[in-house]
XYZ file of C-alpha atoms in Angstrom:
184
model
C -29.538 -32.026 12.362
C -26.570 -30.901 14.442
C -24.285 -31.372 11.407
C -26.501 -29.054 9.339
C -26.421 -26.365 12.031
C -22.614 -26.588 12.279
C -22.379 -26.459 8.489
C -24.516 -23.326 8.324
C -22.502 -21.697 11.127
C -19.245 -22.516 9.330
C -20.474 -20.942 6.098
C -21.704 -17.840 7.936
C -18.349 -17.363 9.675
C -16.309 -17.880 6.498
C -18.356 -15.607 4.219
C -16.814 -12.398 5.620
C -13.315 -13.825 5.015
C -14.224 -14.605 1.399
C -15.731 -11.152 0.910
C -12.777 -9.260 2.358
C -9.854 -11.446 1.297
C -7.109 -9.622 -0.571
C -7.734 -9.385 -4.281
C -4.011 -9.222 -5.061
C -2.388 -12.137 -6.889
C 1.347 -12.655 -7.376
C 2.125 -12.701 -11.108
C -0.873 -10.512 -11.998
C -1.301 -6.720 -12.193
C -3.004 -5.022 -9.264
C -6.762 -4.648 -9.587
C -7.467 -1.353 -11.351
C -8.434 1.517 -9.112
C -8.279 5.301 -9.254
C -8.370 8.000 -6.584
C -9.734 11.439 -7.344
C -10.721 12.627 -3.845
C -7.370 14.014 -2.663
C -5.163 11.820 -4.894
C -1.520 12.027 -5.933
C 0.616 14.743 -4.360
C 2.289 16.954 -6.967
C 5.211 19.075 -5.788
C 5.755 22.354 -7.642
C 8.454 24.373 -5.934
C 7.331 24.406 -2.299
C 3.645 23.993 -3.149
C 1.703 20.731 -2.998
C -1.247 20.162 -5.288
C -3.368 17.054 -5.768
C -4.105 15.176 -8.984
C -6.124 12.106 -9.889
C -4.141 8.891 -9.430
C -4.652 5.500 -11.041
C -3.061 2.102 -10.495
C -2.643 2.014 -14.291
C 0.332 4.372 -13.710
C 2.295 1.616 -11.955
C 4.467 0.388 -14.809
C 7.818 1.409 -16.271
C 9.794 0.983 -13.031
C 10.152 -1.596 -10.300
C 8.057 -0.270 -7.416
C 7.042 -0.828 -3.862
C 3.434 0.109 -3.267
C 3.189 0.794 0.434
C -0.461 1.012 1.499
C -1.150 2.088 5.041
C -3.840 3.380 7.298
C -3.675 7.070 8.149
C -2.737 6.426 11.769
C 0.476 6.615 13.767
C 0.409 2.910 14.587
C 0.112 1.821 10.952
C 3.202 3.781 9.936
C 5.245 1.763 12.439
C 4.117 -1.685 11.206
C 6.522 -1.897 8.250
C 8.868 0.938 9.126
C 11.827 -1.501 9.088
C 11.012 -2.398 5.460
C 10.956 1.254 4.394
C 14.299 1.818 6.140
C 15.754 -1.247 4.368
C 14.632 0.140 0.997
C 16.181 3.521 1.812
C 19.520 1.937 2.746
C 19.501 -0.241 -0.399
C 20.346 2.958 -2.330
C 18.154 2.148 -5.338
C 18.322 4.385 -8.412
C 15.276 6.627 -8.781
C 15.580 6.157 -12.538
C 14.481 2.502 -12.275
C 12.835 2.209 -8.826
C 10.111 4.128 -6.996
C 8.211 3.827 -3.745
C 4.510 4.691 -3.953
C 2.847 5.330 -0.601
C -0.949 5.144 -0.590
C -2.282 6.613 2.630
C -5.820 5.640 3.579
C -7.254 8.731 5.272
C -10.502 6.876 5.966
C -8.667 5.029 8.761
C -7.387 8.241 10.391
C -8.766 9.105 13.804
C -11.553 11.657 13.712
C -10.107 15.157 13.691
C -6.564 14.122 12.696
C -6.859 14.201 8.894
C -5.268 17.677 8.703
C -2.285 16.512 10.769
C -1.874 13.382 8.609
C -2.028 15.468 5.412
C 0.585 17.858 6.818
C 2.961 14.989 7.612
C 2.568 13.397 4.188
C 3.121 16.794 2.529
C 6.387 17.066 4.494
C 7.378 13.547 3.347
C 6.772 14.506 -0.293
C 9.088 17.492 0.126
C 11.706 15.291 1.838
C 11.435 12.528 -0.807
C 10.373 14.283 -4.036
C 11.060 11.250 -6.257
C 8.702 9.071 -4.219
C 5.019 9.123 -5.010
C 2.400 9.779 -2.339
C -1.327 9.249 -2.758
C -3.999 10.353 -0.287
C -7.088 8.164 -0.409
C -9.879 9.935 1.469
C -12.520 7.230 0.963
C -10.529 3.955 1.311
C -11.077 3.337 -2.399
C -7.762 1.507 -2.823
C -8.120 -0.569 0.357
C -11.563 -1.728 -0.738
C -10.578 -2.402 -4.372
C -7.577 -4.474 -3.300
C -9.288 -6.190 -0.345
C -6.742 -4.980 2.216
C -7.133 -5.048 5.978
C -8.481 -1.988 7.790
C -6.006 -0.157 10.072
C -3.047 -2.044 8.622
C -0.036 -1.774 6.363
C 0.510 -3.700 3.125
C 3.679 -4.004 1.057
C 3.463 -4.863 -2.639
C 6.490 -5.181 -4.924
C 5.779 -4.736 -8.635
C 7.948 -5.481 -11.664
C 8.458 -3.014 -14.546
C 5.262 -4.230 -16.216
C 3.230 -3.575 -13.063
C 2.797 -7.245 -12.119
C 2.924 -8.279 -8.482
C 6.197 -9.949 -7.459
C 5.649 -9.960 -3.671
C 2.734 -9.063 -1.425
C 1.948 -9.075 2.261
C -0.802 -7.349 4.211
C 0.597 -6.948 7.716
C 4.018 -6.836 9.346
C 6.927 -8.280 7.383
C 9.403 -10.434 9.296
C 13.130 -9.705 9.047
C 13.492 -12.588 6.571
C 10.605 -11.245 4.464
C 12.152 -7.766 4.443
C 15.419 -9.197 3.079
C 13.495 -11.280 0.528
C 11.373 -8.329 -0.670
C 14.429 -6.040 -1.015
C 16.382 -8.762 -2.848
C 13.411 -9.251 -5.190
C 13.536 -5.530 -5.997
C 17.266 -5.713 -6.746
C 16.864 -8.853 -8.867
C 14.230 -7.141 -11.044
C 15.890 -3.753 -11.649
């Protein structure tokens, strides 16, 4: 009887992990998802507009998809990786960083501030792509952690080469950047 109770408890505790485990597989394309509420930032002169974005757009170049919560803490989690990519001096003709910002994780009342900062980033890095996800559509479709940061490296066909949800170690940063260089 005690074994049955422990068995039931084990299943109950593992079900949430199965339900929320990342749905990203190395060697496969990302699960299809699109964002129409907010969406991709489009820079025209000094003006920012928003357009529908889809993960189907993620082919043709080697890319880092950088998914993060819309909070100050999340932007710090993999800041060292982003700096490493910047210093790698990768050609914008064959490489692109795509930042998907989950506004659903932003603190109440800070969405306007977060949008303002990401608009400034788009102006600073016009060849990078920025996507605002107001409803956590991407996080849910890809099974990513709430209030976190995920780094996904894609090949030119849009297949996942590397993936981690959470902070990359120094060794992982070097490995991810080298993977980008090896696939350009």
